Short mmCIF file of C-alpha atoms and ligand atoms in Angstrom, two decimals:
data_model
loop_
_atom_site.label_atom_id
_atom_site.label_comp_id
_atom_site.label_asym_id
_atom_site.label_seq_id
_atom_site.Cartn_x
_atom_site.Cartn_y
_atom_site.Cartn_z
CA MET A 1 -122.14 123.57 15.69
CA LYS A 2 -123.20 126.80 13.88
CA GLU A 3 -124.80 127.92 17.15
CA GLN A 4 -121.47 127.64 18.99
CA PHE A 5 -119.60 129.26 16.10
CA SER A 6 -121.87 132.29 16.25
CA GLN A 7 -121.50 132.46 20.05
CA LEU A 8 -117.73 132.43 19.67
CA LYS A 9 -117.88 135.10 16.97
CA HIS A 10 -119.80 137.26 19.44
CA ILE A 11 -117.11 136.62 22.09
CA PHE A 12 -114.37 137.60 19.63
CA GLU A 13 -116.23 140.82 18.88
CA THR A 14 -117.08 141.82 22.43
CA LYS A 15 -114.06 140.77 24.53
CA GLN A 16 -110.80 142.72 24.52
CA SER A 17 -108.14 140.60 26.20
CA PHE A 18 -107.50 136.92 25.54
CA VAL A 19 -105.25 134.29 27.08
CA ILE A 20 -104.77 131.11 25.06
CA THR A 21 -103.32 127.81 26.25
CA THR A 22 -102.97 124.16 25.26
CA HIS A 23 -101.80 120.87 26.74
CA VAL A 24 -98.51 119.97 28.41
CA ASN A 25 -95.83 118.75 25.94
CA PRO A 26 -97.43 120.60 23.03
CA ASP A 27 -97.28 119.22 19.51
CA ALA A 28 -97.59 121.08 16.20
CA ASP A 29 -101.40 120.95 16.30
CA ALA A 30 -101.35 122.55 19.76
CA ILE A 31 -98.85 125.32 19.00
CA GLY A 32 -100.07 125.76 15.42
CA SER A 33 -103.66 126.35 16.47
CA GLU A 34 -102.60 128.64 19.32
CA VAL A 35 -100.46 130.93 17.17
CA ALA A 36 -103.05 130.93 14.35
CA LEU A 37 -105.80 131.99 16.74
CA ALA A 38 -103.60 134.51 18.56
CA SER A 39 -102.47 136.10 15.31
CA PHE A 40 -106.07 136.27 14.05
CA LEU A 41 -107.25 138.02 17.24
CA HIS A 42 -104.20 140.28 17.37
CA ASN A 43 -104.92 141.42 13.79
CA LYS A 44 -108.42 142.36 15.01
CA GLY A 45 -106.86 144.73 17.55
CA LYS A 46 -107.22 142.42 20.56
CA GLN A 47 -104.74 141.95 23.39
CA VAL A 48 -103.56 138.35 23.27
CA LYS A 49 -101.17 136.21 25.25
CA ILE A 50 -100.30 132.56 24.74
CA VAL A 51 -99.28 130.89 28.01
CA ASN A 52 -98.21 127.25 28.00
CA GLN A 53 -97.20 124.91 30.77
CA SER A 54 -94.31 123.42 28.74
CA GLU A 55 -91.58 125.07 26.74
CA THR A 56 -91.98 124.96 22.97
CA PRO A 57 -89.98 122.02 21.55
CA ASP A 58 -87.12 122.99 19.20
CA HIS A 59 -88.75 121.77 15.98
CA LEU A 60 -91.78 124.02 16.61
CA ILE A 61 -89.98 127.23 17.51
CA PHE A 62 -90.47 128.49 13.93
CA LEU A 63 -94.21 128.73 14.72
CA THR A 64 -93.55 131.16 17.56
CA LYS A 65 -92.32 133.69 15.00
CA ILE A 66 -95.97 133.93 13.94
CA PHE A 67 -96.95 134.78 17.51
CA PRO A 68 -94.84 134.58 20.70
CA VAL A 69 -95.52 131.77 23.17
CA GLU A 70 -94.74 132.25 26.86
CA THR A 71 -94.02 129.52 29.36
CA TYR A 72 -96.11 129.71 32.51
CA SER A 73 -94.66 131.10 35.71
CA SER A 74 -96.54 132.71 38.59
CA HIS A 75 -95.70 136.24 37.40
CA LEU A 76 -98.23 135.64 34.62
CA ASP A 77 -101.05 134.93 37.09
CA HIS A 78 -102.39 138.48 37.00
CA HIS A 79 -102.70 138.29 33.19
CA ILE A 80 -104.71 135.12 33.46
CA LEU A 81 -106.83 136.54 36.28
CA LYS A 82 -107.69 139.79 34.51
CA ALA A 83 -108.24 138.43 30.98
CA ASP A 84 -111.74 138.79 29.50
CA CYS A 85 -111.54 135.45 27.79
CA PHE A 86 -109.50 132.29 28.30
CA ILE A 87 -109.28 129.85 25.41
CA VAL A 88 -108.08 126.26 25.69
CA ILE A 89 -107.26 124.59 22.41
CA ASP A 90 -106.34 120.97 21.51
CA THR A 91 -107.22 119.66 24.97
CA ASN A 92 -110.40 119.62 26.99
CA SER A 93 -109.09 119.00 30.48
CA PRO A 94 -107.48 121.43 32.96
CA LYS A 95 -105.42 118.44 34.15
CA ARG A 96 -103.39 118.92 30.97
CA PHE A 97 -102.33 122.43 32.04
CA SER A 98 -102.27 121.60 35.73
CA ALA A 99 -99.52 124.14 36.57
CA PHE A 100 -102.03 127.00 36.40
CA ALA A 101 -105.41 125.24 36.27
CA ASP A 102 -106.33 126.65 39.71
CA ILE A 103 -105.60 130.22 38.55
CA VAL A 104 -107.81 129.65 35.52
CA GLN A 105 -110.54 128.39 37.76
CA LYS A 106 -110.29 131.50 39.96
CA SER A 107 -110.34 133.79 36.94
CA LYS A 108 -113.69 135.34 35.97
CA ALA A 109 -112.72 135.19 32.30
CA TYR A 110 -115.22 133.70 29.88
CA LYS A 111 -113.81 130.24 29.17
CA VAL A 112 -113.82 128.58 25.78
CA CYS A 113 -112.66 125.09 24.84
CA ILE A 114 -111.89 124.28 21.19
CA ASP A 115 -110.91 120.64 20.79
CA HIS A 116 -111.18 117.31 18.99
CA HIS A 117 -110.73 114.83 21.88
CA LEU A 118 -113.40 112.69 23.52
CA GLU A 119 -115.04 113.23 26.93
CA HIS A 120 -114.39 116.76 28.09
CA ASP A 121 -114.12 117.99 31.68
CA GLN A 122 -116.59 120.58 32.97
CA PHE A 123 -114.71 123.87 33.19
CA ALA A 124 -115.65 126.06 30.22
CA ASP A 125 -118.58 128.35 29.36
CA LEU A 126 -118.47 127.40 25.70
CA TYR A 127 -117.38 124.10 24.18
CA ILE A 128 -116.62 123.75 20.49
CA ILE A 129 -115.66 120.12 20.24
CA ASP A 130 -115.70 117.98 17.14
CA THR A 131 -114.24 114.53 17.70
CA GLU A 132 -114.53 113.68 14.00
CA VAL A 133 -111.88 116.14 12.83
CA PRO A 134 -108.29 114.88 12.74
CA ALA A 135 -106.80 118.11 14.12
CA ALA A 136 -107.79 121.03 16.31
CA SER A 137 -106.26 123.18 13.57
CA GLU A 138 -108.86 121.91 11.10
CA LEU A 139 -111.68 122.83 13.48
CA LEU A 140 -110.06 126.23 14.07
CA TYR A 141 -109.84 126.78 10.30
CA ARG A 142 -113.59 126.27 10.06
CA ILE A 143 -114.13 128.72 12.93
CA LEU A 144 -111.87 131.38 11.38
CA VAL A 145 -113.53 131.01 7.97
CA TYR A 146 -116.89 131.46 9.67
CA VAL A 147 -115.79 134.53 11.66
CA ASP A 148 -113.89 136.27 8.86
CA ASN A 149 -112.79 134.38 5.80
CA THR A 150 -110.60 137.26 4.62
CA SER A 151 -108.47 137.32 7.77
CA ILE A 152 -106.64 134.03 7.22
CA THR A 153 -103.24 135.45 6.31
CA LYS A 154 -100.29 133.43 5.02
CA PRO A 155 -98.72 133.06 8.54
CA ILE A 156 -102.07 131.90 9.94
CA ALA A 157 -102.41 129.43 7.05
CA ASP A 158 -98.85 128.16 7.72
CA ALA A 159 -99.68 127.49 11.37
CA LEU A 160 -102.96 125.72 10.56
CA TYR A 161 -101.24 123.63 7.89
CA ALA A 162 -98.53 122.55 10.35
CA GLY A 163 -101.22 121.37 12.78
CA ILE A 164 -103.25 119.50 10.17
CA MET A 165 -100.22 117.89 8.51
CA THR A 166 -98.83 116.53 11.77
CA ASP A 167 -102.09 115.47 13.47
CA THR A 168 -103.11 113.53 10.35
CA GLY A 169 -99.68 111.83 10.30
CA SER A 170 -99.02 113.57 6.97
CA PHE A 171 -102.57 112.98 5.71
CA LYS A 172 -102.78 109.25 6.37
CA PHE A 173 -104.57 108.72 9.71
CA PRO A 174 -108.17 107.42 9.54
CA LYS A 175 -109.92 110.76 10.12
CA THR A 176 -108.23 112.35 7.11
CA ASP A 177 -111.06 112.89 4.62
CA SER A 178 -111.96 114.96 1.59
CA GLU A 179 -112.84 117.87 3.89
CA THR A 180 -109.29 117.78 5.29
CA HIS A 181 -107.85 117.90 1.78
CA THR A 182 -110.24 120.66 0.69
CA ILE A 183 -109.16 122.75 3.66
CA THR A 184 -105.51 121.98 2.98
CA ALA A 185 -105.98 123.01 -0.66
CA ASP A 186 -107.37 126.34 0.52
CA LEU A 187 -104.39 126.83 2.85
CA LEU A 188 -102.06 126.19 -0.08
CA ALA A 189 -104.02 128.70 -2.15
CA ARG A 190 -103.33 131.20 0.64
CA GLY A 191 -99.61 130.75 0.12
CA VAL A 192 -98.52 127.78 2.27
CA ASN A 193 -95.44 126.02 0.92
CA PRO A 194 -95.74 122.37 2.07
CA TYR A 195 -92.07 121.60 1.69
CA GLU A 196 -91.07 124.61 3.81
CA ILE A 197 -93.25 123.44 6.69
CA TYR A 198 -92.14 119.82 6.26
CA GLN A 199 -88.51 120.94 6.39
CA GLU A 200 -89.02 123.00 9.55
CA ILE A 201 -90.68 120.10 11.35
CA PHE A 202 -88.99 116.99 9.98
CA GLU A 203 -85.60 118.05 8.60
CA ASN A 204 -84.34 120.02 11.55
CA GLY A 205 -83.64 117.20 13.97
CA ALA A 206 -80.67 116.67 16.24
CA ILE A 207 -78.48 113.55 16.08
CA ASN A 208 -79.29 112.66 19.70
CA LYS A 209 -82.92 112.21 18.73
CA LEU A 210 -81.87 109.57 16.19
CA HIS A 211 -79.72 107.86 18.80
CA LEU A 212 -82.74 107.82 21.09
CA LEU A 213 -84.83 106.37 18.26
CA GLY A 214 -82.24 103.63 17.77
CA LYS A 215 -82.52 102.58 21.38
CA ALA A 216 -86.29 102.90 21.28
CA LEU A 217 -86.59 100.61 18.24
CA GLU A 218 -84.34 98.04 19.87
CA SER A 219 -86.56 98.04 22.95
CA ILE A 220 -89.71 96.94 21.09
CA GLU A 221 -91.20 93.75 22.52
CA MET A 222 -93.96 91.61 21.05
CA HIS A 223 -96.83 90.12 23.07
CA ASP A 224 -100.04 88.15 22.57
CA ASN A 225 -98.79 86.26 19.50
CA GLY A 226 -97.69 89.42 17.77
CA LYS A 227 -100.92 91.36 18.22
CA ILE A 228 -99.40 93.77 20.75
CA SER A 229 -96.09 95.60 20.43
CA ALA A 230 -94.53 97.66 23.21
CA MET A 231 -91.70 100.18 23.17
CA VAL A 232 -90.22 100.60 26.64
CA LEU A 233 -88.08 103.60 27.51
CA PRO A 234 -86.47 103.76 30.97
CA ARG A 235 -85.12 107.14 32.11
CA SER A 236 -81.56 105.95 31.53
CA VAL A 237 -81.96 106.06 27.71
CA PHE A 238 -82.52 109.81 27.86
CA SER A 239 -79.31 110.46 29.77
CA GLU A 240 -77.38 108.00 27.56
CA THR A 241 -78.48 109.80 24.39
CA ASN A 242 -78.59 113.30 25.87
CA SER A 243 -82.25 113.61 24.89
CA SER A 244 -85.51 114.20 26.70
CA GLU A 245 -89.05 112.87 26.99
CA ALA A 246 -90.19 115.52 24.49
CA ASP A 247 -88.05 113.82 21.81
CA VAL A 248 -90.28 110.71 21.88
CA ASP A 249 -92.80 112.62 19.73
CA ASN A 250 -93.63 110.34 16.76
CA PHE A 251 -92.25 107.04 17.97
CA THR A 252 -95.75 105.60 18.21
CA ASN A 253 -95.70 105.20 14.41
CA TYR A 254 -93.08 102.48 14.72
CA VAL A 255 -94.97 100.21 17.12
CA LEU A 256 -97.88 100.14 14.68
CA SER A 257 -95.67 99.63 11.63
CA ILE A 258 -95.29 95.90 12.36
CA LYS A 259 -97.37 93.38 10.42
CA GLY A 260 -100.02 91.70 12.56
CA VAL A 261 -99.86 94.26 15.38
CA ILE A 262 -103.26 95.73 16.25
CA VAL A 263 -102.32 97.56 19.46
CA GLY A 264 -99.04 99.45 19.84
CA LEU A 265 -97.87 100.79 23.19
CA VAL A 266 -95.12 103.23 24.08
CA PHE A 267 -93.98 103.43 27.70
CA VAL A 268 -91.85 106.31 28.92
CA GLU A 269 -90.56 106.33 32.47
CA LEU A 270 -91.04 109.81 34.01
CA SER A 271 -89.60 111.17 37.23
CA ASP A 272 -93.01 110.64 38.85
CA GLY A 273 -94.60 107.73 37.04
CA VAL A 274 -94.97 106.16 33.61
CA LYS A 275 -96.44 107.77 30.52
CA VAL A 276 -98.24 105.34 28.21
CA SER A 277 -99.25 106.06 24.62
CA PHE A 278 -101.83 103.70 23.14
CA ARG A 279 -102.27 103.25 19.39
CA SER A 280 -104.49 100.86 17.48
CA LYS A 281 -105.43 99.82 13.98
CA GLY A 282 -108.97 99.72 12.56
CA ASP A 283 -111.89 99.13 14.89
CA ILE A 284 -109.93 98.51 18.08
CA SER A 285 -110.64 101.35 20.53
CA VAL A 286 -107.73 102.12 22.82
CA ASN A 287 -109.55 105.07 24.36
CA THR A 288 -111.43 102.71 26.69
CA LEU A 289 -108.14 101.08 27.62
CA ALA A 290 -106.52 104.44 28.44
CA LYS A 291 -109.55 105.32 30.57
CA GLN A 292 -108.82 102.35 32.84
CA PHE A 293 -105.66 104.26 33.75
CA ASN A 294 -107.36 107.67 34.11
CA GLY A 295 -106.30 108.71 30.64
CA GLY A 296 -108.20 109.29 27.44
CA GLY A 297 -107.97 110.43 23.84
CA HIS A 298 -109.33 109.12 20.57
CA LYS A 299 -110.41 105.69 19.36
CA ASN A 300 -107.09 104.91 17.67
CA ALA A 301 -104.78 107.13 19.74
CA ALA A 302 -104.93 107.69 23.47
CA GLY A 303 -102.67 108.26 26.45
CA ALA A 304 -102.43 107.92 30.21
CA ARG A 305 -100.03 108.57 33.08
CA ILE A 306 -99.64 105.82 35.66
CA LYS A 307 -98.35 106.78 39.10
CA GLY A 308 -97.13 104.57 41.90
CA LEU A 309 -95.78 101.73 39.75
CA LEU A 310 -92.29 100.94 38.55
CA LEU A 311 -91.77 100.94 34.79
CA ARG A 312 -91.83 97.13 34.46
CA GLU A 313 -94.90 96.83 36.69
CA ALA A 314 -96.72 99.38 34.56
CA VAL A 315 -95.72 97.60 31.34
CA ASN A 316 -96.93 94.23 32.63
CA LEU A 317 -100.20 95.64 33.92
CA VAL A 318 -101.05 97.50 30.72
CA ILE A 319 -100.19 94.49 28.56
CA GLU A 320 -102.41 92.27 30.74
CA LYS A 321 -105.32 94.74 30.36
CA THR A 322 -104.71 95.00 26.62
CA LYS A 323 -104.81 91.21 26.24
CA LEU A 324 -108.06 91.09 28.20
CA MET A 325 -109.57 93.75 25.97
CA LEU A 326 -108.57 91.89 22.81
CA ARG A 327 -110.05 88.61 24.06
MN1 MN B 1 -104.57 117.69 18.15
#
């Protein structure tokens, strides 16, 4: 890993203009690591742009005060095409920024991928991937410390903390280790106020999101003698509660909260298919399950998008495959 770190340090020193992106429907780890990296490079006198496929969700807009985030439209193509360096963070597949993946491919920019997910696509010149870290923000922290330990300002620390806190499920998911806490301690020493970040992310919700949650909890079904739970959200619940797919954020926690459940599934009907989130406890790997549906992710958390099936058909199929896997 030190080899890649030193290569990236060289890139930071020699390139002038950077474009940074992340995955569709970005979470706090995605936006947090983007704005931390952008701010770091900007403070080094670099030209930096963050361009995302999706809009920033409301509860993460506070992070864009650290560094602005632009939503992709074709007028940004020339920026992407002429950048010296293109950095993808918190995803390793151009499919997850498909709106401008072809422009990125055309661009002669040096391409870097910084991520913590399994099985990356071939598109970058430099991969810095550690699937053992719970958050891309934690990996980015290690990179920034390596490049210039003194340049992690309070706003950068805030952004990294937001990413680590949320991707570890508030420091409880299996990959949270002493290293995570050591890093978090250092971020606090740099001025992060945990309650401030918590408040921004978790105490700024809208009532419609709670109404959506109510309907989502009611929808939970149990299968395979209580080993599998499934939350099923048809499009109608979003119009009924005046909410959107982006509001489904942390609902996966609830399907796993049930005693005896080892695989939790969340199904969201999209305009062009069904989004499935897979979660598991302990040694059960849902990544292999997600792969059967052209998805992927981590051992205990993965996702896929199923096209060409109605919601109920997708639910039945995934539950069948999950039962088979558990057999
Ligand atoms: Mn992440």
